[in-house]
Amino acid sequence: MSGVWVFEDGIVRRADSDPPSGVGAGGSRPNKVLVHVPSGEVVTSYDVLERRLRELGWERYLYDPCLLQFHQRSTVHLITVPRDFARLKLVHMYDVVVKTRNVFEVRDAAPP
């Protein structure tokens, strides 16, 4: 991956000057949302996401103060998202989509 990477306190992170994924040009509203396809429900919180993942057999995995992680016993897949829902980025949404085929989609947010 290209870009500038910073190594601080034993952690490597990408140092971007771009706004976080999912934030519109004005920085006021997300331009993408995660949608539970069977119900058409927009994932607006981790309570919604966790409820839908549990329905599919996903379980909470380990406790981490910065992350929420979910796994399925039948696979090696691990879904990792930041504990703060406001920090959920497009890459996290697509992680959920890829690991739960045909259940979640990333869509353009409806205009306000």
PDB file of C-alpha atoms in Angstrom:
ATOM      1  CA  MET A   1       0.000   0.000   0.000  1.00  0.00           C
ATOM      2  CA  SER A   2       1.275   3.391  -0.867  1.00  0.00           C
ATOM      3  CA  GLY A   3       1.231   6.406   1.381  1.00  0.00           C
ATOM      4  CA  VAL A   4       3.076   7.614   4.431  1.00  0.00           C
ATOM      5  CA  TRP A   5       3.348   5.159   7.310  1.00  0.00           C
ATOM      6  CA  VAL A   6       4.283   6.137  10.866  1.00  0.00           C
ATOM      7  CA  PHE A   7       5.730   3.845  13.532  1.00  0.00           C
ATOM      8  CA  GLU A   8       4.902   5.052  17.072  1.00  0.00           C
ATOM      9  CA  ASP A   9       4.914   3.141  20.354  1.00  0.00           C
ATOM     10  CA  GLY A  10       5.228  -0.204  18.605  1.00  0.00           C
ATOM     11  CA  ILE A  11       2.250   0.457  16.306  1.00  0.00           C
ATOM     12  CA  VAL A  12       2.375   1.079  12.571  1.00  0.00           C
ATOM     13  CA  ARG A  13      -0.360   3.314  11.165  1.00  0.00           C
ATOM     14  CA  ARG A  14      -0.980   5.175   7.963  1.00  0.00           C
ATOM     15  CA  ALA A  15      -0.589   8.938   8.321  1.00  0.00           C
ATOM     16  CA  ASP A  16      -3.259  10.365   6.018  1.00  0.00           C
ATOM     17  CA  SER A  17      -4.170  13.965   5.538  1.00  0.00           C
ATOM     18  CA  ASP A  18      -7.421  12.922   3.826  1.00  0.00           C
ATOM     19  CA  PRO A  19     -10.694  12.959   5.776  1.00  0.00           C
ATOM     20  CA  PRO A  20     -11.688   9.582   7.223  1.00  0.00           C
ATOM     21  CA  SER A  21     -13.536   7.207   4.911  1.00  0.00           C
ATOM     22  CA  GLY A  22     -17.259   7.590   5.063  1.00  0.00           C
ATOM     23  CA  VAL A  23     -17.168  11.344   5.664  1.00  0.00           C
ATOM     24  CA  GLY A  24     -18.511  13.648   2.979  1.00  0.00           C
ATOM     25  CA  ALA A  25     -16.596  16.546   1.482  1.00  0.00           C
ATOM     26  CA  GLY A  26     -17.957  18.895   4.125  1.00  0.00           C
ATOM     27  CA  GLY A  27     -17.079  16.388   6.832  1.00  0.00           C
ATOM     28  CA  SER A  28     -20.624  16.530   8.157  1.00  0.00           C
ATOM     29  CA  ARG A  29     -22.279  13.318   7.028  1.00  0.00           C
ATOM     30  CA  PRO A  30     -21.213   9.861   5.930  1.00  0.00           C
ATOM     31  CA  ASN A  31     -21.498   9.140   2.226  1.00  0.00           C
ATOM     32  CA  LYS A  32     -21.556   5.351   2.654  1.00  0.00           C
ATOM     33  CA  VAL A  33     -23.544   3.138   5.010  1.00  0.00           C
ATOM     34  CA  LEU A  34     -23.485  -0.533   5.933  1.00  0.00           C
ATOM     35  CA  VAL A  35     -26.836  -2.212   5.239  1.00  0.00           C
ATOM     36  CA  HIS A  36     -28.193  -5.572   6.415  1.00  0.00           C
ATOM     37  CA  VAL A  37     -29.607  -6.776   3.082  1.00  0.00           C
ATOM     38  CA  PRO A  38     -32.318  -9.252   4.227  1.00  0.00           C
ATOM     39  CA  SER A  39     -34.005  -6.634   6.420  1.00  0.00           C
ATOM     40  CA  GLY A  40     -32.877  -3.467   4.615  1.00  0.00           C
ATOM     41  CA  GLU A  41     -31.757  -2.102   8.007  1.00  0.00           C
ATOM     42  CA  VAL A  42     -28.936   0.448   8.041  1.00  0.00           C
ATOM     43  CA  VAL A  43     -26.310  -0.384  10.665  1.00  0.00           C
ATOM     44  CA  THR A  44     -26.342   2.710  12.868  1.00  0.00           C
ATOM     45  CA  SER A  45     -24.585   1.290  15.938  1.00  0.00           C
ATOM     46  CA  TYR A  46     -22.576  -1.665  17.135  1.00  0.00           C
ATOM     47  CA  ASP A  47     -25.667  -2.989  18.903  1.00  0.00           C
ATOM     48  CA  VAL A  48     -27.310  -3.404  15.492  1.00  0.00           C
ATOM     49  CA  LEU A  49     -24.173  -4.922  13.945  1.00  0.00           C
ATOM     50  CA  GLU A  50     -23.602  -7.330  16.828  1.00  0.00           C
ATOM     51  CA  ARG A  51     -27.256  -8.462  16.817  1.00  0.00           C
ATOM     52  CA  ARG A  52     -27.122  -9.192  13.077  1.00  0.00           C
ATOM     53  CA  LEU A  53     -23.749 -10.964  13.344  1.00  0.00           C
ATOM     54  CA  ARG A  54     -25.007 -13.114  16.240  1.00  0.00           C
ATOM     55  CA  GLU A  55     -27.916 -14.218  14.049  1.00  0.00           C
ATOM     56  CA  LEU A  56     -25.290 -15.544  11.612  1.00  0.00           C
ATOM     57  CA  GLY A  57     -23.325 -17.413  14.284  1.00  0.00           C
ATOM     58  CA  TRP A  58     -20.641 -14.793  14.949  1.00  0.00           C
ATOM     59  CA  GLU A  59     -19.437 -14.373  18.531  1.00  0.00           C
ATOM     60  CA  ARG A  60     -17.546 -11.637  20.367  1.00  0.00           C
ATOM     61  CA  TYR A  61     -13.850 -12.523  20.457  1.00  0.00           C
ATOM     62  CA  LEU A  62     -11.433 -11.432  23.186  1.00  0.00           C
ATOM     63  CA  TYR A  63     -11.641  -8.146  25.022  1.00  0.00           C
ATOM     64  CA  ASP A  64      -9.627  -5.258  23.666  1.00  0.00           C
ATOM     65  CA  PRO A  65     -10.054  -1.684  24.921  1.00  0.00           C
ATOM     66  CA  CYS A  66      -9.716  -0.232  21.403  1.00  0.00           C
ATOM     67  CA  LEU A  67     -11.348  -2.854  19.178  1.00  0.00           C
ATOM     68  CA  LEU A  68     -14.399  -5.047  18.837  1.00  0.00           C
ATOM     69  CA  GLN A  69     -13.711  -8.424  17.291  1.00  0.00           C
ATOM     70  CA  PHE A  70     -16.095 -11.130  16.130  1.00  0.00           C
ATOM     71  CA  HIS A  71     -15.377 -14.662  14.936  1.00  0.00           C
ATOM     72  CA  GLN A  72     -17.205 -17.778  13.787  1.00  0.00           C
ATOM     73  CA  ARG A  73     -16.147 -21.089  15.246  1.00  0.00           C
ATOM     74  CA  SER A  74     -16.547 -22.767  11.859  1.00  0.00           C
ATOM     75  CA  THR A  75     -14.105 -20.416  10.060  1.00  0.00           C
ATOM     76  CA  VAL A  76     -10.797 -18.662  10.535  1.00  0.00           C
ATOM     77  CA  HIS A  77     -12.368 -15.283   9.749  1.00  0.00           C
ATOM     78  CA  LEU A  78     -12.120 -12.444  12.227  1.00  0.00           C
ATOM     79  CA  ILE A  79     -14.035  -9.172  11.859  1.00  0.00           C
ATOM     80  CA  THR A  80     -12.275  -6.289  13.594  1.00  0.00           C
ATOM     81  CA  VAL A  81     -13.803  -2.842  14.005  1.00  0.00           C
ATOM     82  CA  PRO A  82     -12.855   0.149  16.168  1.00  0.00           C
ATOM     83  CA  ARG A  83     -14.694   0.261  19.510  1.00  0.00           C
ATOM     84  CA  ASP A  84     -15.907   3.805  18.749  1.00  0.00           C
ATOM     85  CA  PHE A  85     -18.634   3.537  16.065  1.00  0.00           C
ATOM     86  CA  ALA A  86     -17.833   7.082  14.891  1.00  0.00           C
ATOM     87  CA  ARG A  87     -14.420   5.744  13.746  1.00  0.00           C
ATOM     88  CA  LEU A  88     -15.942   3.026  11.555  1.00  0.00           C
ATOM     89  CA  LYS A  89     -14.420   3.485   8.110  1.00  0.00           C
ATOM     90  CA  LEU A  90     -15.172   2.131   4.681  1.00  0.00           C
ATOM     91  CA  VAL A  91     -12.453  -0.520   5.015  1.00  0.00           C
ATOM     92  CA  HIS A  92     -14.191  -1.891   8.137  1.00  0.00           C
ATOM     93  CA  MET A  93     -17.540  -1.959   6.338  1.00  0.00           C
ATOM     94  CA  TYR A  94     -16.059  -3.937   3.459  1.00  0.00           C
ATOM     95  CA  ASP A  95     -14.417  -6.320   5.934  1.00  0.00           C
ATOM     96  CA  VAL A  96     -17.905  -7.151   7.227  1.00  0.00           C
ATOM     97  CA  VAL A  97     -19.284  -7.457   3.679  1.00  0.00           C
ATOM     98  CA  VAL A  98     -16.550  -9.817   2.481  1.00  0.00           C
ATOM     99  CA  LYS A  99     -16.815 -12.104   5.508  1.00  0.00           C
ATOM    100  CA  THR A 100     -20.625 -12.293   5.454  1.00  0.00           C
ATOM    101  CA  ARG A 101     -21.334 -12.803   1.748  1.00  0.00           C
ATOM    102  CA  ASN A 102     -24.773 -11.671   0.560  1.00  0.00           C
ATOM    103  CA  VAL A 103     -25.826 -10.498   4.029  1.00  0.00           C
ATOM    104  CA  PHE A 104     -24.371  -6.980   4.230  1.00  0.00           C
ATOM    105  CA  GLU A 105     -23.758  -4.333   1.572  1.00  0.00           C
ATOM    106  CA  VAL A 106     -22.089  -0.944   1.501  1.00  0.00           C
ATOM    107  CA  ARG A 107     -24.397   1.596  -0.131  1.00  0.00           C
ATOM    108  CA  ASP A 108     -24.452   5.319  -0.746  1.00  0.00           C
ATOM    109  CA  ALA A 109     -26.113   7.149   2.126  1.00  0.00           C
ATOM    110  CA  ALA A 110     -29.499   8.644   1.404  1.00  0.00           C
ATOM    111  CA  PRO A 111     -29.438  12.432   1.181  1.00  0.00           C
ATOM    112  CA  PRO A 112     -30.713  14.168   4.328  1.00  0.00           C
TER     113      PRO A 112
END
